[in-house]
Coordinates of C-alpha atoms in Angstrom, one line a residue:
Chain A
M611 CA 43.7 -7.0 4.7
S612 CA 41.2 -4.6 3.3
R613 CA 41.6 -6.4 0.0
R614 CA 40.5 -9.7 1.4
R615 CA 37.5 -8.1 3.1
A616 CA 36.5 -6.5 -0.1
D617 CA 36.4 -10.0 -1.7
V618 CA 34.4 -11.6 1.1
T619 CA 31.8 -9.1 2.0
P620 CA 30.1 -8.7 -1.4
V621 CA 29.5 -12.5 -1.4
L622 CA 28.1 -12.4 2.1
T623 CA 25.9 -9.5 1.0
F624 CA 24.8 -11.0 -2.2
I625 CA 23.6 -14.4 -0.9
P626 CA 20.8 -13.1 1.2
L627 CA 19.9 -10.4 -1.3
L628 CA 19.8 -12.8 -4.2
G629 CA 17.9 -15.4 -2.2
L630 CA 15.3 -12.8 -1.4
A631 CA 15.1 -11.8 -5.0
A632 CA 14.4 -15.5 -5.9
L633 CA 11.6 -15.6 -3.3
C634 CA 10.1 -12.5 -5.0
I635 CA 10.2 -14.0 -8.5
V636 CA 9.2 -17.6 -7.9
P637 CA 5.5 -16.9 -7.0
L638 CA 5.2 -14.6 -10.1
L639 CA 6.6 -17.3 -12.3
W640 CA 4.1 -19.7 -10.8
L641 CA 1.3 -17.3 -11.5
I642 CA 2.3 -16.7 -15.1
F643 CA 2.6 -20.4 -15.8
A644 CA -0.6 -21.5 -14.0
P645 CA -3.1 -20.5 -16.7
T646 CA -1.1 -22.5 -19.3
K647 CA -2.0 -25.7 -17.5
T648 CA -5.3 -27.4 -16.8
D649 CA -6.6 -27.6 -13.3
A650 CA -5.5 -31.2 -13.0
Q651 CA -2.0 -30.4 -14.3
I652 CA -1.7 -27.6 -11.7
V653 CA -2.2 -30.2 -9.0
A654 CA -0.2 -33.1 -10.6
D655 CA 2.7 -31.4 -12.5
A656 CA 5.7 -29.8 -11.0
P657 CA 4.7 -26.3 -9.7
L658 CA 6.9 -24.4 -12.1
S659 CA 6.2 -26.4 -15.2
F660 CA 4.8 -24.9 -18.4
G661 CA 1.7 -26.3 -20.0
T662 CA 0.7 -25.0 -23.4
L663 CA 0.2 -21.5 -24.7
S664 CA -3.3 -22.4 -25.7
G665 CA -4.1 -22.8 -22.0
Y666 CA -4.3 -19.0 -21.9
A667 CA -7.0 -19.0 -24.6
D668 CA -8.9 -21.7 -22.9
A669 CA -8.8 -20.0 -19.5
W670 CA -9.8 -16.7 -21.1
G671 CA -12.7 -18.3 -22.9
N672 CA -13.9 -19.8 -19.6
L673 CA -13.5 -16.4 -17.8
L674 CA -15.6 -14.8 -20.5
S675 CA -18.3 -17.3 -20.0
F676 CA -18.7 -16.3 -16.3
Q677 CA -21.8 -14.2 -16.0
D678 CA -21.8 -13.2 -19.7
G679 CA -18.3 -11.8 -19.8
I680 CA -18.7 -9.6 -16.7
I681 CA -14.9 -9.8 -16.4
L682 CA -14.7 -7.3 -19.3
R683 CA -17.0 -5.0 -17.5
W684 CA -14.9 -5.2 -14.3
L685 CA -11.8 -4.5 -16.3
W686 CA -13.3 -1.5 -18.0
N687 CA -14.6 -0.2 -14.6
S688 CA -11.2 -0.5 -13.0
V689 CA -9.6 1.3 -16.0
W690 CA -11.8 4.3 -16.0
Y691 CA -12.3 4.7 -12.2
S692 CA -8.5 4.6 -11.8
S693 CA -7.9 7.1 -14.6
A694 CA -10.3 9.6 -13.2
I695 CA -8.8 9.2 -9.7
V696 CA -5.3 9.6 -10.9
V697 CA -6.0 12.8 -12.9
G698 CA -8.1 14.3 -10.1
A699 CA -5.8 13.3 -7.2
V700 CA -2.7 14.6 -8.9
I701 CA -4.3 18.0 -9.5
V702 CA -5.6 18.3 -6.0
C703 CA -2.3 17.2 -4.4
L704 CA -0.2 19.5 -6.5
A705 CA -2.4 22.5 -5.8
A706 CA -2.7 21.8 -2.1
G707 CA 0.9 20.9 -1.6
Y708 CA 2.1 24.0 -3.4
A709 CA -0.2 26.3 -1.5
L710 CA 0.8 24.8 1.8
A711 CA 4.5 25.0 1.1
T712 CA 4.9 28.4 -0.5
A713 CA 1.9 30.6 0.4
P714 CA 1.3 32.3 3.7
V715 CA -1.8 30.2 4.2
P716 CA -3.5 31.0 7.5
F717 CA -3.4 28.0 9.9
R718 CA -0.8 26.4 7.7
R719 CA 0.5 24.3 10.6
T720 CA -2.9 23.2 11.6
I721 CA -3.8 22.2 8.1
L722 CA -0.6 20.2 7.8
V723 CA -1.2 18.5 11.1
V724 CA -4.7 17.6 9.9
T725 CA -3.3 16.4 6.6
L726 CA -0.9 14.1 8.5
I727 CA -3.7 12.9 10.7
G728 CA -5.7 12.2 7.6
M729 CA -2.9 10.0 6.5
I730 CA -3.3 7.7 9.5
V731 CA -7.0 7.9 10.1
P732 CA -8.2 4.4 9.7
A733 CA -10.3 4.1 6.6
A734 CA -12.9 2.5 8.9
A735 CA -13.3 5.8 10.8
L736 CA -14.0 7.7 7.6
V737 CA -15.9 5.1 5.9
L738 CA -19.0 5.1 8.0
P739 CA -19.8 8.8 7.8
L740 CA -18.8 8.5 4.2
F741 CA -21.2 5.8 3.7
L742 CA -24.0 7.8 5.3
E743 CA -23.0 10.9 3.3
I744 CA -23.0 8.9 0.0
S745 CA -26.3 7.4 0.6
A746 CA -27.6 10.8 1.6
L747 CA -26.3 12.2 -1.7
G748 CA -27.9 9.3 -3.5
L749 CA -24.6 8.2 -4.9
M750 CA -24.8 4.6 -3.8
N751 CA -23.6 2.3 -6.7
S752 CA -22.6 5.3 -8.7
P753 CA -18.9 5.4 -9.8
F754 CA -18.6 8.8 -8.1
A755 CA -19.2 7.1 -4.8
F756 CA -15.8 5.6 -5.3
I757 CA -14.1 8.3 -7.3
L758 CA -14.8 11.4 -5.3
P759 CA -13.7 10.1 -1.8
S760 CA -10.6 8.7 -3.5
L761 CA -9.5 12.2 -4.4
F762 CA -9.0 12.8 -0.7
F763 CA -5.4 11.7 -0.7
P764 CA -3.5 13.2 2.2
F765 CA -0.4 11.2 1.6
G766 CA -0.1 12.8 -1.8
V767 CA -0.7 16.3 -0.4
Y768 CA 2.1 15.7 2.1
L769 CA 4.5 14.4 -0.5
A770 CA 3.8 17.4 -2.6
F771 CA 4.3 19.6 0.4
L772 CA 7.6 18.0 1.2
H773 CA 8.7 18.4 -2.4
F774 CA 7.7 22.1 -2.8
S775 CA 9.0 23.0 0.6
G776 CA 12.3 21.1 0.5
N777 CA 13.4 20.5 -3.1
I778 CA 12.5 23.8 -4.8
P779 CA 14.6 26.7 -3.6
P780 CA 12.3 29.6 -2.6
E781 CA 14.7 31.9 -4.5
I782 CA 13.6 30.5 -7.8
L783 CA 10.0 31.1 -7.1
N784 CA 10.6 34.6 -5.8
A785 CA 12.7 35.4 -8.9
A786 CA 9.7 34.5 -11.0
R787 CA 7.4 36.6 -8.9
I788 CA 9.7 39.5 -9.1
D789 CA 9.7 39.1 -12.9
G790 CA 6.0 39.6 -12.7
A791 CA 4.6 36.1 -12.9
G792 CA 1.3 35.5 -11.2
E793 CA 0.9 32.7 -8.7
W794 CA -0.7 30.4 -11.3
R795 CA 2.1 31.2 -13.7
V796 CA 4.8 30.5 -11.1
L797 CA 3.2 27.1 -10.4
W798 CA 2.7 26.2 -14.0
S799 CA 5.9 27.5 -15.6
V800 CA 8.4 27.3 -12.8
A801 CA 7.4 24.8 -10.1
L802 CA 5.7 22.1 -12.2
P803 CA 8.5 21.6 -14.7
L804 CA 10.8 21.1 -11.6
S805 CA 8.3 18.5 -10.3
K806 CA 8.2 15.8 -12.9
S807 CA 9.4 13.2 -10.5
L808 CA 6.8 14.3 -7.9
I809 CA 4.0 14.1 -10.5
G810 CA 5.2 10.7 -11.5
M811 CA 5.2 9.6 -7.9
L812 CA 1.7 11.1 -7.2
A813 CA 0.3 9.4 -10.3
F814 CA 2.0 6.2 -9.3
F815 CA 0.7 6.1 -5.8
S816 CA -2.8 7.2 -6.6
F817 CA -3.0 4.7 -9.5
V818 CA -1.9 1.8 -7.4
A819 CA -4.1 2.8 -4.5
S820 CA -7.2 3.1 -6.6
W821 CA -6.6 0.1 -8.8
V822 CA -6.2 -2.3 -5.8
N823 CA -8.7 -0.5 -3.5
F824 CA -11.1 -3.0 -2.1
F825 CA -12.5 -1.5 1.0
L826 CA -14.2 1.5 -0.4
P827 CA -15.8 -0.1 -3.5
F828 CA -16.8 -3.0 -1.3
L829 CA -18.8 -0.6 0.7
V830 CA -20.4 1.7 -1.8
L831 CA -20.7 -0.5 -4.9
N832 CA -22.8 -3.5 -4.3
K833 CA -24.0 -4.2 -7.8
S834 CA -21.8 -6.7 -9.6
E835 CA -21.8 -4.5 -12.8
A836 CA -20.3 -1.6 -10.9
Y837 CA -17.4 -3.7 -9.4
P838 CA -13.8 -2.8 -10.2
L839 CA -11.6 -5.8 -10.9
S840 CA -10.4 -6.1 -7.3
L841 CA -13.9 -6.8 -6.1
G842 CA -14.6 -8.9 -9.1
L843 CA -11.7 -11.1 -8.3
Q844 CA -13.0 -11.7 -4.9
A845 CA -16.4 -12.5 -6.2
L846 CA -14.8 -14.9 -8.7
M847 CA -12.9 -16.6 -5.9
A848 CA -15.7 -16.8 -3.4
N849 CA -18.5 -17.9 -5.8
T850 CA -16.8 -20.5 -7.9
P851 CA -15.4 -23.9 -6.9
A852 CA -11.9 -22.7 -8.0
L853 CA -10.6 -22.2 -4.5
N854 CA -13.6 -23.0 -2.5
P855 CA -15.2 -26.4 -3.3
A856 CA -17.9 -25.6 -0.8
A857 CA -19.2 -22.8 -3.2
G858 CA -20.7 -25.6 -5.3
G859 CA -21.7 -25.1 -8.9
S860 CA -19.1 -27.4 -10.4
F861 CA -20.7 -26.7 -13.8
I862 CA -19.1 -23.2 -13.7
P863 CA -15.9 -23.6 -15.7
I864 CA -13.9 -21.4 -13.3
H865 CA -11.1 -23.3 -11.8
R866 CA -7.6 -22.5 -10.7
P867 CA -6.2 -21.6 -14.1
E868 CA -9.0 -19.1 -14.7
V869 CA -8.6 -17.5 -11.3
A870 CA -4.9 -17.3 -11.9
L871 CA -5.5 -15.6 -15.2
A872 CA -7.9 -13.1 -13.6
G873 CA -5.3 -12.4 -11.0
I874 CA -2.7 -11.7 -13.7
L875 CA -5.2 -9.3 -15.3
A876 CA -5.4 -7.5 -12.0
I877 CA -1.7 -7.4 -11.5
V878 CA -0.4 -6.5 -15.0
P879 CA -1.4 -2.8 -15.1
V880 CA 0.2 -2.2 -11.7
A881 CA 3.3 -4.1 -12.7
I882 CA 3.6 -2.0 -15.9
V883 CA 3.2 1.2 -14.0
F884 CA 5.8 -0.1 -11.6
L885 CA 8.3 -0.6 -14.4
F886 CA 7.6 2.8 -15.9
S887 CA 7.8 4.8 -12.7
Q888 CA 10.8 3.0 -11.4
R889 CA 13.0 5.8 -12.7
Y890 CA 11.1 8.4 -10.7
L891 CA 10.7 6.2 -7.7
A892 CA 14.4 5.3 -7.6
R893 CA 15.2 8.9 -6.9
G894 CA 13.6 8.4 -3.6
I895 CA 10.7 10.1 -1.9
L896 CA 12.7 12.0 0.6
T897 CA 15.9 12.8 -1.3
G898 CA 16.5 16.2 -2.7
S899 CA 16.3 16.5 -6.5
I900 CA 18.4 19.6 -6.1
K901 CA 21.5 19.5 -4.0
D902 CA 23.0 22.6 -2.6
Chain B
M517 CA -5.9 32.6 -3.8
L518 CA -7.9 29.9 -5.4
L519 CA -5.2 27.4 -4.4
L520 CA -6.3 27.7 -0.9
L521 CA -9.6 26.2 -1.7
F522 CA -7.8 23.1 -3.0
G523 CA -5.6 23.0 0.0
I524 CA -8.4 23.3 2.5
G525 CA -10.9 21.3 0.5
P526 CA -9.7 17.8 1.2
V527 CA -9.0 18.7 4.8
A528 CA -12.4 20.3 5.3
F529 CA -13.8 17.1 3.9
A530 CA -12.1 15.2 6.7
F531 CA -13.6 17.6 9.2
V532 CA -17.0 17.1 7.9
S533 CA -16.6 13.4 8.2
A534 CA -15.3 13.8 11.7
L535 CA -18.3 16.0 12.6
G536 CA -20.5 13.3 11.3
L537 CA -19.0 11.0 13.9
S538 CA -19.2 13.5 16.8
D539 CA -23.0 13.0 17.1
V540 CA -22.4 9.8 18.9
R541 CA -19.6 11.1 21.0
G542 CA -22.0 12.4 23.7
V543 CA -23.6 9.1 24.1
L544 CA -21.4 6.6 25.9
S545 CA -23.5 3.6 25.4
P546 CA -22.3 2.8 21.8
F547 CA -18.8 2.6 23.2
A548 CA -19.9 0.3 25.9
R549 CA -21.7 -1.9 23.4
A550 CA -18.8 -1.9 21.0
I551 CA -16.3 -2.9 23.6
G552 CA -18.6 -5.2 25.5
D553 CA -19.3 -7.3 22.4
F554 CA -18.0 -10.8 22.8
R555 CA -16.1 -10.4 19.5
F556 CA -14.2 -7.3 20.5
L557 CA -11.5 -8.8 22.6
P558 CA -10.6 -11.5 20.1
A559 CA -10.4 -9.0 17.3
L560 CA -8.3 -6.6 19.4
T561 CA -6.0 -9.5 20.3
N562 CA -5.7 -10.6 16.7
V563 CA -4.7 -7.1 15.5
A564 CA -2.4 -6.5 18.4
I565 CA -0.5 -9.7 17.8
Y566 CA -0.4 -9.0 14.0
L567 CA 1.1 -5.5 14.6
A568 CA 3.6 -6.9 17.1
I569 CA 4.8 -9.3 14.5
S570 CA 4.6 -7.2 11.3
L571 CA 5.9 -3.8 12.5
P572 CA 9.3 -5.1 13.8
L573 CA 9.6 -7.4 10.8
M574 CA 9.0 -4.5 8.5
I575 CA 11.4 -2.1 10.2
V576 CA 14.2 -4.5 10.9
G577 CA 13.8 -6.1 7.4
V578 CA 13.8 -2.8 5.5
V579 CA 16.7 -1.3 7.5
A580 CA 18.8 -4.4 7.1
L581 CA 18.1 -4.8 3.4
S582 CA 18.6 -1.1 2.7
L583 CA 21.9 -1.0 4.4
L584 CA 23.0 -4.1 2.5
V585 CA 21.8 -2.8 -0.9
D586 CA 23.5 0.5 -0.2
T587 CA 26.9 -1.3 -0.1
L588 CA 26.4 -2.6 -3.7
R589 CA 27.3 -0.8 -6.8
R590 CA 24.4 0.8 -8.7
R591 CA 24.7 -1.7 -11.5
W592 CA 23.7 -4.4 -9.1
A593 CA 21.4 -2.5 -6.8
A594 CA 19.0 -1.2 -9.5
P595 CA 17.9 -4.6 -10.8
L596 CA 17.6 -6.0 -7.3
L597 CA 15.4 -3.1 -6.2
L598 CA 13.2 -3.6 -9.2
V599 CA 12.7 -7.3 -8.3
Y600 CA 12.0 -6.4 -4.7
T601 CA 9.2 -4.0 -5.7
L602 CA 7.5 -6.7 -7.9
P603 CA 5.6 -8.4 -5.1
G604 CA 4.3 -4.9 -4.3
A605 CA 2.3 -5.0 -7.5
I606 CA 0.3 -7.9 -6.1
T607 CA -1.9 -6.5 -3.4
G608 CA -5.4 -6.9 -2.1
A609 CA -7.5 -9.6 -3.6
A610 CA -4.8 -10.8 -6.0
A611 CA -2.3 -11.1 -3.2
V612 CA -4.7 -13.2 -1.2
M613 CA -5.2 -15.4 -4.2
L614 CA -1.5 -15.9 -4.9
W615 CA -0.6 -16.5 -1.3
Y616 CA -3.4 -19.0 -1.0
F617 CA -1.8 -21.0 -3.8
M618 CA 1.8 -20.4 -2.5
L619 CA 0.9 -21.8 0.9
Q620 CA -0.8 -24.9 -0.4
P621 CA 1.9 -27.6 0.0
A622 CA 0.3 -29.6 -2.9
L623 CA 0.4 -26.7 -5.4
S624 CA 3.2 -24.4 -4.2
P625 CA 6.7 -24.2 -5.7
F626 CA 7.7 -23.9 -2.0
G627 CA 5.9 -27.2 -1.3
P628 CA 9.1 -29.0 -0.2
A629 CA 10.0 -26.2 2.2
L630 CA 6.5 -26.2 3.6
R631 CA 6.5 -29.9 4.1
A632 CA 9.9 -29.8 5.7
M633 CA 8.3 -27.4 8.2
G634 CA 5.6 -30.0 8.9
F635 CA 2.8 -28.6 6.9
E636 CA 1.4 -31.4 4.8
R637 CA -1.9 -30.0 3.6
G638 CA -3.5 -26.6 3.1
P639 CA -5.6 -26.7 6.3
D640 CA -2.4 -27.2 8.3
I641 CA -1.4 -23.7 7.4
F642 CA -4.8 -22.0 6.9
N643 CA -5.6 -22.4 10.4
N644 CA -6.6 -19.7 12.9
S645 CA -3.4 -19.9 14.9
F646 CA -1.2 -19.1 11.8
L647 CA -3.3 -16.3 10.4
V648 CA -1.4 -13.5 12.0
W649 CA 1.9 -14.9 10.6
I650 CA 0.3 -15.3 7.1
F651 CA -0.9 -11.7 7.2
A652 CA 2.4 -10.4 8.5
L653 CA 4.3 -12.2 5.8
M654 CA 1.9 -10.8 3.2
A655 CA 2.2 -7.3 4.4
F656 CA 6.0 -7.6 4.4
A657 CA 6.0 -9.0 0.9
V658 CA 3.8 -6.3 -0.5
G659 CA 5.5 -3.4 1.3
F660 CA 9.2 -4.1 1.8
G661 CA 10.3 -3.4 -1.8
Q662 CA 8.9 0.1 -2.0
W663 CA 10.3 1.0 1.4
V664 CA 13.7 -0.4 0.6
L665 CA 13.6 1.7 -2.5
V666 CA 12.8 4.8 -0.5
V667 CA 15.3 4.2 2.2
T668 CA 18.2 3.4 -0.1
G669 CA 17.2 6.5 -2.1
A670 CA 17.6 8.5 1.2
L671 CA 20.8 6.7 2.0
K672 CA 22.3 7.8 -1.3
S673 CA 21.8 11.4 -0.3
V674 CA 24.1 10.9 2.7
S675 CA 27.0 13.0 1.7
E676 CA 30.3 11.4 0.7
E677 CA 32.3 13.8 3.0
L678 CA 30.3 12.5 6.0
L679 CA 31.1 8.9 5.2
E680 CA 34.7 9.8 4.5
A681 CA 34.9 11.5 7.8
A682 CA 33.5 8.5 9.6
R683 CA 36.0 6.2 7.8
I684 CA 38.9 8.5 8.8
D685 CA 37.7 8.5 12.4
G686 CA 38.0 4.7 12.2
C687 CA 34.4 3.6 11.9
S688 CA 33.9 0.1 10.6
A689 CA 31.2 -0.5 8.0
W690 CA 28.9 -1.7 10.8
Q691 CA 29.6 1.4 13.0
T692 CA 29.0 3.7 10.1
A693 CA 25.7 2.0 9.4
V694 CA 24.5 2.2 13.0
H695 CA 25.9 5.6 14.1
V696 CA 26.0 7.6 10.9
K697 CA 23.4 6.3 8.4
L698 CA 20.7 5.1 10.8
P699 CA 20.3 8.4 12.6
L700 CA 20.0 10.2 9.3
M701 CA 17.3 7.8 8.3
R702 CA 15.2 8.6 11.4
R703 CA 12.6 10.7 9.7
T704 CA 12.1 8.3 6.8
L705 CA 11.8 5.4 9.2
L706 CA 9.3 7.2 11.5
F707 CA 7.3 8.0 8.4
M708 CA 7.3 4.4 7.4
L709 CA 6.4 3.3 10.9
I710 CA 3.3 5.6 11.0
L711 CA 2.1 4.4 7.7
A712 CA 2.7 0.7 8.5
F713 CA 1.0 1.1 11.9
A714 CA -2.0 2.9 10.3
S715 CA -2.4 0.3 7.6
G716 CA -1.8 -2.5 9.9
I717 CA -4.4 -1.5 12.5
Q718 CA -7.0 -1.3 9.9
I719 CA -6.3 -4.7 8.2
F720 CA -9.4 -5.7 6.4
V721 CA -9.0 -7.1 2.9
E722 CA -6.8 -10.1 3.7
P723 CA -8.9 -11.6 6.5
Q724 CA -12.1 -10.8 4.8
I725 CA -11.2 -12.5 1.5
L726 CA -9.4 -15.4 3.1
H727 CA -12.4 -16.0 5.2
S728 CA -14.7 -16.1 2.2
V729 CA -12.2 -18.3 0.3
A730 CA -10.7 -20.7 2.8
G731 CA -13.2 -20.4 5.6
V732 CA -10.6 -19.5 8.2
G733 CA -10.8 -16.6 10.6
S734 CA -14.2 -14.9 10.6
T735 CA -16.0 -11.8 9.5
S736 CA -15.0 -10.2 12.7
W737 CA -11.3 -11.3 12.8
S738 CA -9.9 -7.8 12.7
L739 CA -11.3 -4.6 14.3
N740 CA -12.1 -3.1 11.0
Q741 CA -14.1 -6.2 10.0
L742 CA -15.8 -6.1 13.4
G743 CA -16.9 -2.5 12.7
M744 CA -18.4 -3.6 9.3
T745 CA -20.2 -6.4 11.1
Y746 CA -21.6 -4.1 13.7
A747 CA -22.8 -1.7 11.0
F748 CA -24.1 -3.9 8.2
L749 CA -24.9 -7.3 9.8
N750 CA -26.2 -6.1 13.1
G751 CA -27.5 -2.7 11.8
D752 CA -25.8 -1.0 14.8
F753 CA -24.2 2.1 13.3
G754 CA -23.7 3.5 16.8
S755 CA -21.3 0.7 17.9
A756 CA -19.5 0.8 14.5
A757 CA -19.0 4.6 14.8
A758 CA -17.7 4.1 18.4
L759 CA -15.3 1.5 17.2
S760 CA -14.1 3.8 14.4
M761 CA -13.6 6.6 16.9
L762 CA -11.5 4.3 19.1
L763 CA -9.3 3.3 16.1
F764 CA -9.0 6.9 15.2
A765 CA -8.0 7.9 18.7
V766 CA -5.3 5.3 18.8
C767 CA -3.9 6.3 15.5
L768 CA -4.1 9.9 16.4
V769 CA -2.1 9.5 19.6
V770 CA 0.5 7.4 17.9
A771 CA 0.8 9.8 15.0
V772 CA 0.9 13.0 17.1
F773 CA 3.6 11.5 19.3
V774 CA 5.7 10.4 16.4
L775 CA 5.2 13.7 14.5
V776 CA 6.1 15.9 17.5
R777 CA 9.1 13.8 18.2
G778 CA 10.1 13.6 14.6
R779 CA 9.8 17.4 13.8
F780 CA 8.0 16.7 10.6
L781 CA 6.4 20.1 10.1
D782 CA 9.3 22.4 9.4
T783 CA 9.7 24.1 6.1
E784 CA 12.4 26.3 4.7
H785 CA 9.9 28.8 3.4
E786 CA 8.8 29.6 6.9
Q787 CA 12.0 31.5 7.8

């Protein structure tokens, strides 16, 4: 009886799971194949057919011709904005989370509640005062207008707090203190080496959040040269006849293959980070790295 | 301790921002203007319907998938989870682009399925009555993989002894899932619910880009877009701030309710 069930259930489990996996992969394949074809082929050929490899080169050449290669500028902007945000946010979150979890911080509960509230505050509620604040500081169109507010990352602070309060036994930290380590030393030499997966996760989340962020740069960066790729992609889609025949300008050589290639550029870094941090993520946010 | 500065810094930042808003709190007229605007009710309805579709879809989908994946051996589960998180790499502008193509019956690999459902041309789908469904699907595609990863991670930490005990007590796989595993997942699921609610209520990128690309929806389709319209098209910062405060208040009430019920704030170090 139990034997028969063991044979049937995995199949019943696998079919929907594999079906869903196929649904996840097919659009990606389409996207990867799209730039290999010409615009006409994308419409006429089978959706998942492959054109020629030189299609990538053609599409890339056309992308470069758009506003004097501004795509390179966007790409570079995205890279350095995101790097700055990742480094800054990880440091802030680790320090804040560690302090909240282990030190007798006054108003600890209040701060935690505010952090959690910060997590769910609609970006819109913060964005308006932020906008006024940024224009008051004269930071409009400056990269810092995007970078500094992005360091405010309550989700990361809360993750760090969960980690330091739940996964690291207080005894270890106390032992280090008794051995004469200062608080910085305890954080640096004891807590951080136990927190590699946390750091991986913080870097992962802050990278993904900043790389794809649209709302904030949309608001504070309105010069095309300052755009990150996410905004650039939208500009590309809205201002060329690729998706929007009404945009006119059919002399612009930006069509579906070019837009698809720009989309790939926007996705690849996130996908790479996904693959690399899988190991850390798989351990799960809320699972204990130390079991007692 | 210097660390305190870092801990309080970001939070103080939030306070400063909130104080910036409180200037308008004394004046009720921006609220009246914000709510009285002819675009407010449609935007509210859009977002409410969108949440009503996407939150249950997300919760039910993630729980069901996680429980299924949890029954697999690690060898099978790991690659599946990897595949599920792939669509999560495509968000924001890129997601809108990809979904725009995927939902064009003439271009999409899902073309036959779309035509079978009666959608012959792009405009049959990119049509105001389907927008909520499109956005709900997009949110699910982007988010479900990471949450399934998190929830299965949490499921793995359920102790073998507990599951053994349930088996001995005669629980079926289904009963174990519902009565043993689910209650242990409560905190994780609540956490997910808050984040999904918060990101759902402020939906902005998708309708904004889809409007500029496909001409459906409007620049005031969602509440967040409406706020931007108030502020930057109408030059009415007061109304925009009032709308922000309303969104904030709703999120606050939901979050406090969930947090208090979910006992999120306990730490071992306190004792």
